[in-house]
GROMACS .gro file of C-alpha atoms in nm:
model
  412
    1UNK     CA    1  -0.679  -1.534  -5.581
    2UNK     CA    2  -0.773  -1.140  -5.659
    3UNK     CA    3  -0.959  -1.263  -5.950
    4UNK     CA    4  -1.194  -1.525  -5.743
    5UNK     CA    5  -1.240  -1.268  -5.473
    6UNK     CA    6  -1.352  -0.993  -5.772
    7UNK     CA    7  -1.607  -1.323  -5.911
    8UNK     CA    8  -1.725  -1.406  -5.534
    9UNK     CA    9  -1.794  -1.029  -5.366
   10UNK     CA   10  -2.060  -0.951  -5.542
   11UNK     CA   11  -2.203  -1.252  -5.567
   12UNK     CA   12  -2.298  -1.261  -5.154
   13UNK     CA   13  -2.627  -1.074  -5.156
   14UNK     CA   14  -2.770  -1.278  -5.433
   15UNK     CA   15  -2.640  -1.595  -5.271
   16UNK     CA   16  -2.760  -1.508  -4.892
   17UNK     CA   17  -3.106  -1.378  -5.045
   18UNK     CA   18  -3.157  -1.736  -5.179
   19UNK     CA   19  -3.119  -1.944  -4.899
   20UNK     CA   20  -3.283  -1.618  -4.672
   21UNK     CA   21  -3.559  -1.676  -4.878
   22UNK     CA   22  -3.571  -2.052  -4.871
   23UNK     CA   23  -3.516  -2.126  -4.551
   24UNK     CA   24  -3.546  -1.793  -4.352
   25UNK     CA   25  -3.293  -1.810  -4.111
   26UNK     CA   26  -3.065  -1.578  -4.167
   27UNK     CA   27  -2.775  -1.632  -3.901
   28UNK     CA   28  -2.760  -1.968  -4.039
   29UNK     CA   29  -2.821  -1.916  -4.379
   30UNK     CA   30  -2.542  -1.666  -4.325
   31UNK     CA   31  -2.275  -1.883  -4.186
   32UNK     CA   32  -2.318  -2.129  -4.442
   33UNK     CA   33  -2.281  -1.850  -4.739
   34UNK     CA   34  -1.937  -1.763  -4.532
   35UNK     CA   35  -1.852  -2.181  -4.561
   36UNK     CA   36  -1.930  -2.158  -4.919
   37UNK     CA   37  -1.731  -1.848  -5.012
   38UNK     CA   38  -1.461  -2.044  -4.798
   39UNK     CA   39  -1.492  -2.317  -5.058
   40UNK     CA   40  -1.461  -2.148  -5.358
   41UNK     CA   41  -1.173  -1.956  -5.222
   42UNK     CA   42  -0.952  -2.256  -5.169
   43UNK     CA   43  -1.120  -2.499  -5.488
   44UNK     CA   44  -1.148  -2.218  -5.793
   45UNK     CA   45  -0.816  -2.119  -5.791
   46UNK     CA   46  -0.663  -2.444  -5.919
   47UNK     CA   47  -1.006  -2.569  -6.052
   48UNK     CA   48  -1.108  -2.251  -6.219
   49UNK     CA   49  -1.442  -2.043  -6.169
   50UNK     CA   50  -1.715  -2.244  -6.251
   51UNK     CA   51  -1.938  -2.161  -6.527
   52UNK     CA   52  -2.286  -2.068  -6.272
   53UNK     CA   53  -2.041  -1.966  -5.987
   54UNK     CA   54  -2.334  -1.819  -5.827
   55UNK     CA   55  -2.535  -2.159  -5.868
   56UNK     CA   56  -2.223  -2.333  -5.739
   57UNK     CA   57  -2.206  -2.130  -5.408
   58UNK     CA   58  -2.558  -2.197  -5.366
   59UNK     CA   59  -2.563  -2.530  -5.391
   60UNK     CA   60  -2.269  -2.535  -5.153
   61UNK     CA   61  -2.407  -2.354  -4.884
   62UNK     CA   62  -2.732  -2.531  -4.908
   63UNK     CA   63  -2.589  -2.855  -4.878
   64UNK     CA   64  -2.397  -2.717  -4.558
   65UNK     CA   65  -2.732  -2.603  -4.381
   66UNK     CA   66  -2.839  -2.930  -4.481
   67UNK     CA   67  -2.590  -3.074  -4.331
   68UNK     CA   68  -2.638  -2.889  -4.024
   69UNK     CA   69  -3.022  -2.960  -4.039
   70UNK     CA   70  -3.037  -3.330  -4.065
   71UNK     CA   71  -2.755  -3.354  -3.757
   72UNK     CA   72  -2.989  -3.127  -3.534
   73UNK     CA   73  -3.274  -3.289  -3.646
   74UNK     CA   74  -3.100  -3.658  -3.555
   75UNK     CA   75  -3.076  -3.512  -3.228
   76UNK     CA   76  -3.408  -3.369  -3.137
   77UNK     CA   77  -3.553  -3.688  -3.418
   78UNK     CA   78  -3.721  -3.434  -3.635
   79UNK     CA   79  -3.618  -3.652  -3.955
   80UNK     CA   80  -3.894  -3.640  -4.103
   81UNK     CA   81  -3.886  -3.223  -4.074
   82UNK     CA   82  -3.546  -3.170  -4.177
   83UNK     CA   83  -3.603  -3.378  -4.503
   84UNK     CA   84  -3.894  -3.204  -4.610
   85UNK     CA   85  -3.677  -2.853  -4.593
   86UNK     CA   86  -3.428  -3.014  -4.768
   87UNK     CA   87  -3.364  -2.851  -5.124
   88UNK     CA   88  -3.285  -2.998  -5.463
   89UNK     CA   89  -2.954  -2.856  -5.505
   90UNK     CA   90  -2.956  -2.747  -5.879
   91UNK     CA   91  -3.339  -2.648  -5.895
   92UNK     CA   92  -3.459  -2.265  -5.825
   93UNK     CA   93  -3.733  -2.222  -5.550
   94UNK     CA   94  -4.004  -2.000  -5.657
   95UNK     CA   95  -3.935  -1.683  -5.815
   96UNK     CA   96  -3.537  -1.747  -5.825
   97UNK     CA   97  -3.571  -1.826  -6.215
   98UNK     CA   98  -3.334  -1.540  -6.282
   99UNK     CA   99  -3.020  -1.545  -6.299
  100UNK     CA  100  -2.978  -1.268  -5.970
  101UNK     CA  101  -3.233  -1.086  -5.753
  102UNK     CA  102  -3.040  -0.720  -5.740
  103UNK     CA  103  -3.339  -0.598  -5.451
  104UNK     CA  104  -3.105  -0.846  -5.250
  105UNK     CA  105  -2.862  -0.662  -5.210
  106UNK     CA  106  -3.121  -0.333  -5.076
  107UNK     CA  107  -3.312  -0.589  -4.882
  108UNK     CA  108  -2.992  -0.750  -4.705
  109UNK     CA  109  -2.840  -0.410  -4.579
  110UNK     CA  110  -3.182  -0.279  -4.445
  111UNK     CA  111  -3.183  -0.640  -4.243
  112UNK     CA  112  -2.782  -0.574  -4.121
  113UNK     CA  113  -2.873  -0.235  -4.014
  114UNK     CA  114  -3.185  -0.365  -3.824
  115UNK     CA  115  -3.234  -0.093  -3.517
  116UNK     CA  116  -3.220  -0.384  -3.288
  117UNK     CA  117  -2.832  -0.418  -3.377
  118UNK     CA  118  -2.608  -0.183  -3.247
  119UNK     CA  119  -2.379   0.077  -3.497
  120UNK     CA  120  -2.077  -0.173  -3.465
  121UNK     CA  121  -2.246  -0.429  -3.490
  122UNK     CA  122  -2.448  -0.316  -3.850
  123UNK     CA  123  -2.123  -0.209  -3.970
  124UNK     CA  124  -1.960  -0.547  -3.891
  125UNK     CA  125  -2.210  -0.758  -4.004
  126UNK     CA  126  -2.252  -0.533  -4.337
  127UNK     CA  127  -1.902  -0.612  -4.430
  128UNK     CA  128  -1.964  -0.989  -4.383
  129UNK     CA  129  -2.314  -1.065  -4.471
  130UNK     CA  130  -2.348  -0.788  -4.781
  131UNK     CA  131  -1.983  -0.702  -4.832
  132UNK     CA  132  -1.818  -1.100  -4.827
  133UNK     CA  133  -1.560  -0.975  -4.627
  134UNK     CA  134  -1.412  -1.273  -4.334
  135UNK     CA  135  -1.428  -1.211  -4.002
  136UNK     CA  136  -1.047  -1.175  -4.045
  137UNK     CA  137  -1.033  -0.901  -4.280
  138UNK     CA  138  -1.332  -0.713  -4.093
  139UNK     CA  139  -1.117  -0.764  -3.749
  140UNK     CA  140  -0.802  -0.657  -3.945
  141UNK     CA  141  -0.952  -0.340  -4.107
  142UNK     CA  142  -1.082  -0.207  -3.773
  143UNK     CA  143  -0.787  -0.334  -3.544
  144UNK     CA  144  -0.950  -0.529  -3.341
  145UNK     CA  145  -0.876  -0.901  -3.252
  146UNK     CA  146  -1.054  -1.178  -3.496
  147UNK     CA  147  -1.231  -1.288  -3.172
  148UNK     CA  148  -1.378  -0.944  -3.072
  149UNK     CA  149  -1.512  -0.901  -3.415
  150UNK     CA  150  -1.691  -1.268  -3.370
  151UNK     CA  151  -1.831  -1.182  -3.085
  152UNK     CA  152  -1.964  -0.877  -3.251
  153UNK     CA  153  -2.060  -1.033  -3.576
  154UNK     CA  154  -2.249  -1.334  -3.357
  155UNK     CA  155  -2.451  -1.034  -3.143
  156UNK     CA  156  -2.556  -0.892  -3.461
  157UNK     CA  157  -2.706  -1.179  -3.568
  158UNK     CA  158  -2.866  -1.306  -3.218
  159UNK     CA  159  -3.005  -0.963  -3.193
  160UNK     CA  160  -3.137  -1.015  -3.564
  161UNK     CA  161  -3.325  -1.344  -3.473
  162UNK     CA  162  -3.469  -1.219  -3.117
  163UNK     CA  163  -3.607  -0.961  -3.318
  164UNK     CA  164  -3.788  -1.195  -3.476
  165UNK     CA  165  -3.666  -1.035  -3.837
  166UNK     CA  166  -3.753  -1.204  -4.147
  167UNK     CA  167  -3.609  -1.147  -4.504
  168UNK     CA  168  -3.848  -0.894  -4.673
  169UNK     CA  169  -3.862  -0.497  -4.786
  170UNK     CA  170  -3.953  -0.286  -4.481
  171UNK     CA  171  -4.339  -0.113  -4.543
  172UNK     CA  172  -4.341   0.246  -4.751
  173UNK     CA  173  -4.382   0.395  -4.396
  174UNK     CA  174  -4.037   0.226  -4.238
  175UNK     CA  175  -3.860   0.256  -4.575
  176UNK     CA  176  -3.718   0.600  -4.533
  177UNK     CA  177  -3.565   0.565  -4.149
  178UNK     CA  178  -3.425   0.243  -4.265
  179UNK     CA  179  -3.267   0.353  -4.580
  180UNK     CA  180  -3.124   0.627  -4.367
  181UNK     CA  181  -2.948   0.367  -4.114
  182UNK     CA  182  -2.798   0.201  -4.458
  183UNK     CA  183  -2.662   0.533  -4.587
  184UNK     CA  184  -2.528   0.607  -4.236
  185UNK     CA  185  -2.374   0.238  -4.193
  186UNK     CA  186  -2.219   0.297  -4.535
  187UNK     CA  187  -2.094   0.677  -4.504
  188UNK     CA  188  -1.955   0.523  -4.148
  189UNK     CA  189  -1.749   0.266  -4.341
  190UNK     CA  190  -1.612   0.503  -4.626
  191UNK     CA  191  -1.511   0.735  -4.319
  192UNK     CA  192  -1.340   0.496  -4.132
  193UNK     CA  193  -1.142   0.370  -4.450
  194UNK     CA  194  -1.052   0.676  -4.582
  195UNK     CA  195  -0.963   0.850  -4.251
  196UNK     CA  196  -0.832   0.564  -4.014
  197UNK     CA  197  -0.960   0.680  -3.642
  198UNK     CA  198  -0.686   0.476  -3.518
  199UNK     CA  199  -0.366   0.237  -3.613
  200UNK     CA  200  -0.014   0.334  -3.860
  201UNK     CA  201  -0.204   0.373  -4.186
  202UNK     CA  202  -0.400   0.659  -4.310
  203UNK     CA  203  -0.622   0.509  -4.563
  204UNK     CA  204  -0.738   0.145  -4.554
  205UNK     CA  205  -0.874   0.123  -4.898
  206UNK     CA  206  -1.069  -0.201  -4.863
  207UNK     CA  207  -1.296  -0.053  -4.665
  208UNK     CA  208  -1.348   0.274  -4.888
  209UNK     CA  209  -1.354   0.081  -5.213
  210UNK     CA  210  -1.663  -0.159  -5.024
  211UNK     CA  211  -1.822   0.106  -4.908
  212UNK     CA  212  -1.858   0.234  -5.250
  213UNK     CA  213  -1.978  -0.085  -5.424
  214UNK     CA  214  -2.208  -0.118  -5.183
  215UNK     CA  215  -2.345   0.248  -5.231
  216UNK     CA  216  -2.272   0.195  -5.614
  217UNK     CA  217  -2.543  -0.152  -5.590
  218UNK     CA  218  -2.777   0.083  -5.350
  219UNK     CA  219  -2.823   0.390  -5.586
  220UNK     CA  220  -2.848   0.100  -5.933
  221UNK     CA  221  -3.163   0.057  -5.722
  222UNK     CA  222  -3.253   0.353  -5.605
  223UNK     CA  223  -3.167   0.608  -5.878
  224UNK     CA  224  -3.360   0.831  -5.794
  225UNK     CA  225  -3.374   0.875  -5.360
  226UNK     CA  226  -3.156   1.242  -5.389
  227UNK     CA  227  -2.940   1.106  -5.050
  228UNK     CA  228  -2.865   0.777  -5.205
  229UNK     CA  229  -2.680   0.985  -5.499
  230UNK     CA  230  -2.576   1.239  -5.275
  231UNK     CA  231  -2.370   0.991  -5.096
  232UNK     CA  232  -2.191   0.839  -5.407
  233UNK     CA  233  -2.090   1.117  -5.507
  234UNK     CA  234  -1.956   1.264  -5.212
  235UNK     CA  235  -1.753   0.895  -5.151
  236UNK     CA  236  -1.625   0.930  -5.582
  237UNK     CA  237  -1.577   1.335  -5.510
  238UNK     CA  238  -1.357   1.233  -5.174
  239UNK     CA  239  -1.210   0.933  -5.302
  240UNK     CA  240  -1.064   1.067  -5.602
  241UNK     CA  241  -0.785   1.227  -5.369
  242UNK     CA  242  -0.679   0.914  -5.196
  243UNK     CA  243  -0.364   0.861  -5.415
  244UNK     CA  244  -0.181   1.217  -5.286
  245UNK     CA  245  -0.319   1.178  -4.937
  246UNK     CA  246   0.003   1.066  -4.750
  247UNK     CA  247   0.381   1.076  -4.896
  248UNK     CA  248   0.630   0.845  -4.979
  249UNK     CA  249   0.660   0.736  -4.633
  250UNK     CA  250   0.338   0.733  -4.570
  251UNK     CA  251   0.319   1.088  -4.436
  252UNK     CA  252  -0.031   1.280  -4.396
  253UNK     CA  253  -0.057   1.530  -4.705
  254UNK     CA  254  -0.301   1.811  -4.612
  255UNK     CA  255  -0.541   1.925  -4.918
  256UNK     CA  256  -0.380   2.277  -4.995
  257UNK     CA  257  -0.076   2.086  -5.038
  258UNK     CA  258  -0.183   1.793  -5.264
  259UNK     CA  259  -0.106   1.770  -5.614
  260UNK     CA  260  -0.405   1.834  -5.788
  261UNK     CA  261  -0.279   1.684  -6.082
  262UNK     CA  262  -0.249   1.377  -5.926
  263UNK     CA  263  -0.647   1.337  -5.834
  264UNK     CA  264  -0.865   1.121  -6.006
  265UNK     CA  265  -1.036   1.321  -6.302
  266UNK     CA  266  -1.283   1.026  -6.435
  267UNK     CA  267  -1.373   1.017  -6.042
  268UNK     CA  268  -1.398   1.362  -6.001
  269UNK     CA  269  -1.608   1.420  -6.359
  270UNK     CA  270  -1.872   1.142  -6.196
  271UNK     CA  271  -1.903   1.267  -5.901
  272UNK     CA  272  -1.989   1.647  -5.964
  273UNK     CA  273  -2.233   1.478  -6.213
  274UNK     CA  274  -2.361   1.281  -6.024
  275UNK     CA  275  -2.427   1.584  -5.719
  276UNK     CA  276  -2.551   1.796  -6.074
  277UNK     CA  277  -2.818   1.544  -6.164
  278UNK     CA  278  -2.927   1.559  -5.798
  279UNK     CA  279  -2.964   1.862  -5.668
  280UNK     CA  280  -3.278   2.068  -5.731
  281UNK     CA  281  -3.471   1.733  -5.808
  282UNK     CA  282  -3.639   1.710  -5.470
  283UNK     CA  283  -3.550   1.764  -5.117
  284UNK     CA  284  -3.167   1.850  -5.055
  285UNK     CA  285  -3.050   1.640  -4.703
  286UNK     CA  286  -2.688   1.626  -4.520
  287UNK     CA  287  -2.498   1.364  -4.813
  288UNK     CA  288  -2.606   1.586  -5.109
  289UNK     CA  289  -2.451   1.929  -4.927
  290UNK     CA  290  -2.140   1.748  -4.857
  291UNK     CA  291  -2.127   1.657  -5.212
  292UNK     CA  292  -2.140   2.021  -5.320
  293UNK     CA  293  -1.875   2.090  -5.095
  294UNK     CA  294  -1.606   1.841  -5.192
  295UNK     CA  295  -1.696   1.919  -5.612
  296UNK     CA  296  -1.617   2.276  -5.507
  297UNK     CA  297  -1.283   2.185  -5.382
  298UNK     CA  298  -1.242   1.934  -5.622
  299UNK     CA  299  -1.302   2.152  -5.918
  300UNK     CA  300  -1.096   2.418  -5.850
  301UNK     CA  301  -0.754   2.498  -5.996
  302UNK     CA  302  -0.624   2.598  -5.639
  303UNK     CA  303  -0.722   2.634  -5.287
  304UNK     CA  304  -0.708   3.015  -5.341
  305UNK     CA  305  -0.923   2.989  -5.599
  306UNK     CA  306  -1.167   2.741  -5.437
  307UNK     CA  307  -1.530   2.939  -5.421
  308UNK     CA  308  -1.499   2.986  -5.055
  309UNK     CA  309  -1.799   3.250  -4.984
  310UNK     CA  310  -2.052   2.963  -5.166
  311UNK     CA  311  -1.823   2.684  -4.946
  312UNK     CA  312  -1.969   2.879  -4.597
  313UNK     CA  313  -2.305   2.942  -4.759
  314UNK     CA  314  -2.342   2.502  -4.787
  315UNK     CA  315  -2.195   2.489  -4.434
  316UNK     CA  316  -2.451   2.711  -4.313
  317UNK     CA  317  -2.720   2.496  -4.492
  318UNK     CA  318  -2.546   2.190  -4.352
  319UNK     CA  319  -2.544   2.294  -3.974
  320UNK     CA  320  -2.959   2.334  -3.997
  321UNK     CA  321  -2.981   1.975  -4.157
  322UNK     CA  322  -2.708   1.866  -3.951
  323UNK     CA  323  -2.566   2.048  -3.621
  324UNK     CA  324  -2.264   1.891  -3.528
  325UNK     CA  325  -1.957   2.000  -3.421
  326UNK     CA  326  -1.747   1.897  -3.735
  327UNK     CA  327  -1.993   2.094  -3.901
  328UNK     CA  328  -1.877   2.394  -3.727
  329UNK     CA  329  -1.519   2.329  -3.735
  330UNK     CA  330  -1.519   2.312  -4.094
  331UNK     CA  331  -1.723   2.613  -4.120
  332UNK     CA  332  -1.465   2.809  -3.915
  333UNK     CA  333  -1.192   2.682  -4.165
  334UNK     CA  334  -1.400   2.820  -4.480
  335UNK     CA  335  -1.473   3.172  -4.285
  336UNK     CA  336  -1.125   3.184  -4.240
  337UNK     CA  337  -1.040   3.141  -4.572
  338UNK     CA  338  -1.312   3.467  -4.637
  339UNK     CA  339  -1.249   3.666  -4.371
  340UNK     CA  340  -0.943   3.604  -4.221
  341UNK     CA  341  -0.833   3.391  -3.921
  342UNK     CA  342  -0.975   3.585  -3.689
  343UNK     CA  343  -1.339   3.482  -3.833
  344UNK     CA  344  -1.253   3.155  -3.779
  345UNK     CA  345  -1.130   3.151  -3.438
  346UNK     CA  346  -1.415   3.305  -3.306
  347UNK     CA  347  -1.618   3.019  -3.498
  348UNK     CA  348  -1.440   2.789  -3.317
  349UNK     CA  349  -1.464   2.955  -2.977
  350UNK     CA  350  -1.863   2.864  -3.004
  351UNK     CA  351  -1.769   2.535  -2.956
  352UNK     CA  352  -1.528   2.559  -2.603
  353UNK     CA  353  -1.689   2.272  -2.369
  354UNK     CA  354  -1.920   2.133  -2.638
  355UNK     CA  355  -1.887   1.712  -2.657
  356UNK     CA  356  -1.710   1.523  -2.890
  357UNK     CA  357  -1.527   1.781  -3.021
  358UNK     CA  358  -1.212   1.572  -3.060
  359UNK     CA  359  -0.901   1.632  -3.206
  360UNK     CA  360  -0.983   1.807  -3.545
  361UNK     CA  361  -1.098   2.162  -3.338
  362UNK     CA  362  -0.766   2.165  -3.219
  363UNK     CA  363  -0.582   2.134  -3.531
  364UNK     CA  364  -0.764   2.374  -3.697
  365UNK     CA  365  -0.742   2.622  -3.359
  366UNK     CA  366  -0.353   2.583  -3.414
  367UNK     CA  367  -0.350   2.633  -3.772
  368UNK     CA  368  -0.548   2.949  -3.740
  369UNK     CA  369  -0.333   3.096  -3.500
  370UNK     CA  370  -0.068   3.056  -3.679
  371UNK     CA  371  -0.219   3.246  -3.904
  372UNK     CA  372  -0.331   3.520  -3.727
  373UNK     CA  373   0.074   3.548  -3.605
  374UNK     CA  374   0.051   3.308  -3.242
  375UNK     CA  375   0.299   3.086  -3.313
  376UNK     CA  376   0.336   2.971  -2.930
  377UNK     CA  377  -0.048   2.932  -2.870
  378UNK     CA  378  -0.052   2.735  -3.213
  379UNK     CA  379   0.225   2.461  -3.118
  380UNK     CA  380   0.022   2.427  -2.758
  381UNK     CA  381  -0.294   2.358  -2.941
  382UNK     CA  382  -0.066   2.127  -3.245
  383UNK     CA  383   0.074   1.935  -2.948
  384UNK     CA  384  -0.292   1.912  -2.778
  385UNK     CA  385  -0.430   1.783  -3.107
  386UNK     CA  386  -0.131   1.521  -3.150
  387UNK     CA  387  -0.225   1.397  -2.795
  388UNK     CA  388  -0.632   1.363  -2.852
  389UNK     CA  389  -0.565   1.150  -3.185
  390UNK     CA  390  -0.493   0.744  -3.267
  391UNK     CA  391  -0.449   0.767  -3.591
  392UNK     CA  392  -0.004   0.761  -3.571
  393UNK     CA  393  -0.011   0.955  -3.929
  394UNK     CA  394  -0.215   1.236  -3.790
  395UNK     CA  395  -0.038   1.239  -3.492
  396UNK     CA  396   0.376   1.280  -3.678
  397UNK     CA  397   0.208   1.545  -3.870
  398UNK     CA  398   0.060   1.763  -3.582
  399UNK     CA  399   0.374   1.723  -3.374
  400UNK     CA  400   0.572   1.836  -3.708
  401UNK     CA  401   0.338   2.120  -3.736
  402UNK     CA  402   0.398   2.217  -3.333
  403UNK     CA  403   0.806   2.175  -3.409
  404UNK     CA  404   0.746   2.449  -3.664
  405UNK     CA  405   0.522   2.646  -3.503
  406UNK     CA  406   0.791   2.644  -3.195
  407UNK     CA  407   1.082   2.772  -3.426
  408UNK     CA  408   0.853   3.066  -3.593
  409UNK     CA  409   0.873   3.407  -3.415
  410UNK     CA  410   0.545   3.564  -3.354
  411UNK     CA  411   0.386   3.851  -3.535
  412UNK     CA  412   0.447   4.173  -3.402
   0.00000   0.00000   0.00000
């Protein structure tokens, strides 16, 4: 069954950009790729993958929206209509001579992340329409209900066809705010696999290994858009640590305690040159400074000898491309690392009352005080942390780190 899945995943965008192109619907053309994918799942595995598997799910799913067609039609007695839509199942429409379109793929995502959808929605229907995920393992990744995911999947698509949307490139002048919705759908998906906002599991490595393919099939395309590469790179460069992120049982491992050893070198090797090849090539945005970042970290033998000063100088360059407060948190934990604790606290005290500060500012508040010799102050701020987070790893570690901090005498 892992084998068919490897066969079908990719095939999706090709698949979907047929009939999308055919028939132009793309909610149904959509729900019959699903019924076809359904198909193969349950018929390849004892028949064995067909030679044209992509030919096979296309006939497949045609046959279903013809299916669907000719019973609408019987209702409203468009006949005649429905059969002239109808396709011959083993014969290419125009321009579908070769054997895959790869723009599909491009052209698909920009269509998921249309601005008429909203963020859960693109990243839901991204998964499903471009990724091949089911509804099941979308709703199972994000820990939601299969129905709530449905109903978020089927708004997508409604919002889609009130929109009026058609398969098709966006013009030169829509191209870049578009690409940058697919980049942030994308980024949100690697984030959200790699660091679980919620549930018992740290990592939930279907989602990070999609959201790489997908980003992987995006730069084959684009080769040469600096943020497109930027973003691979920083998903290989951050990736490349998953297998020493938690312990035995499961356990959150912070970086300065990870075995280095342990990271993935091949990953590591393509993602620095991959941020190499970009940078200095045209205009440097948010994905290719992150990239930096994690290739300094990644390269170095240690965190003491991590380049730290040139770590705050790309967090400075980072908070005028991109003010947030993450930004700022993580630039208090690099000063820190320059200048002392101290540096960083009063970083971090910039940020007292700002929005969506969430849980990180308090773990790194604690840990810097326990630095700087506060132990009691650090286990109030490691217990406030534990209580602002959903992710249950996170949360054992933080209240470990308070239990510490409790038992540590304070600095005289």
């Amino acid at each position: 069954m892992t084998a068919v899945a490897e066969v079908l995943r990719p095939l999706v965008p090709s698949v979907l950009g047929v009939l999308v192109r055919r028939y132009g619907r793309f909610d149904a053309c959509e729900d019959a790729v699903q019924e076809a994918l359904l198909a193969a799942s349950e018929q390849w595995p004892g028949e064995g993958v067909p030679d044209n598997p992509r030919g096979w799910l296309v006939t497949v799913a045609s046959r279903r929206l013809t299916d669907q067609w000719r019973s609408e039609s019987a209702r409203r007695r468009r006949e005649e209509s429905a059969a002239a839509r109808e396709p011959v199942a083993a014969v290419p429409g125009p321009g579908e001579e070769q054997p895959a379109n790869a723009d599909d793929t491009l052209t698909l995502l920009f269509l998921c992340c249309h601005a008429a959808v909203s963020q859960p929605s693109q990243v839901a229907l991204t998964l499903r329409a471009v990724g091949g995920l089911t509804t099941a393992q979308i709703a199972k990744a994000f820990l939601v209900p299969e129905a709530t995911m449905t109903r978020r999947i089927t708004r997508a698509k409604e919002a889609i066809a009130a929109a009026g949307s058609t398969f098709g490139a966006p013009s030169p002048d829509d191209f870049p705010e578009r690409l940058r919705v697919v980049l942030q759908v994308l980024y949100l998906i690697f984030n959200e696999g790699y660091t679980a906002t919620s549930g018992e599991d740290l990592l939930r490595v279907e989602l990070t290994a999609e959201a790489i393919r997908l980003t992987r099939a995006v730069h084959a395309l684009r080769p040469d858009e600096g943020e497109v590469t930027g973003l691979l790179a920083l998903m290989l460069l951050t990736h490349a640590r998953r297998a020493v992120r938690t312990g035995p049982d499961g356990e959150l491992v912070p970086l300065p305690e990870q075995d280095r050893g342990r990271w993935d070198a091949a990953m590591i090797a393509e993602g620095a040159g991959l941020i190499r090849s970009a940078l200095g090539r045209g205009p440097v945005g948010p994905y290719q400074v992150q990239a930096a970042i994690a290739a300094l970290h990644d390269e170095a033998p240690s965190t003491e000898e991590t380049d730290w000063p040139q770590i705050v100088e790309l967090y400075g360059v980072l908070g005028e491309l991109m003010p947030s407060p993450v930004v700022t948190v993580n630039l208090a934990v690099a000063l820190a690392q320059v200048l002392g604790p101290d540096a960083g606290l009063a970083v971090l005290d910039e940020l007292d009352g700002a929005p969506g500060v969430g849980a990180r500012a308090d773990a790194v508040r604690a840990h810097l005080l326990e630095r700087a010799g506060d132990p009691a102050a650090a286990r109030e701020h490691y217990l406030r942390a534990a209580d602002r987070t959903d992710s249950g790893p996170e949360r054992r570690y933080l209240r470990a780190r308070a239990d510490r901090a409790g038992r540590a005498e304070p600095r005289p």
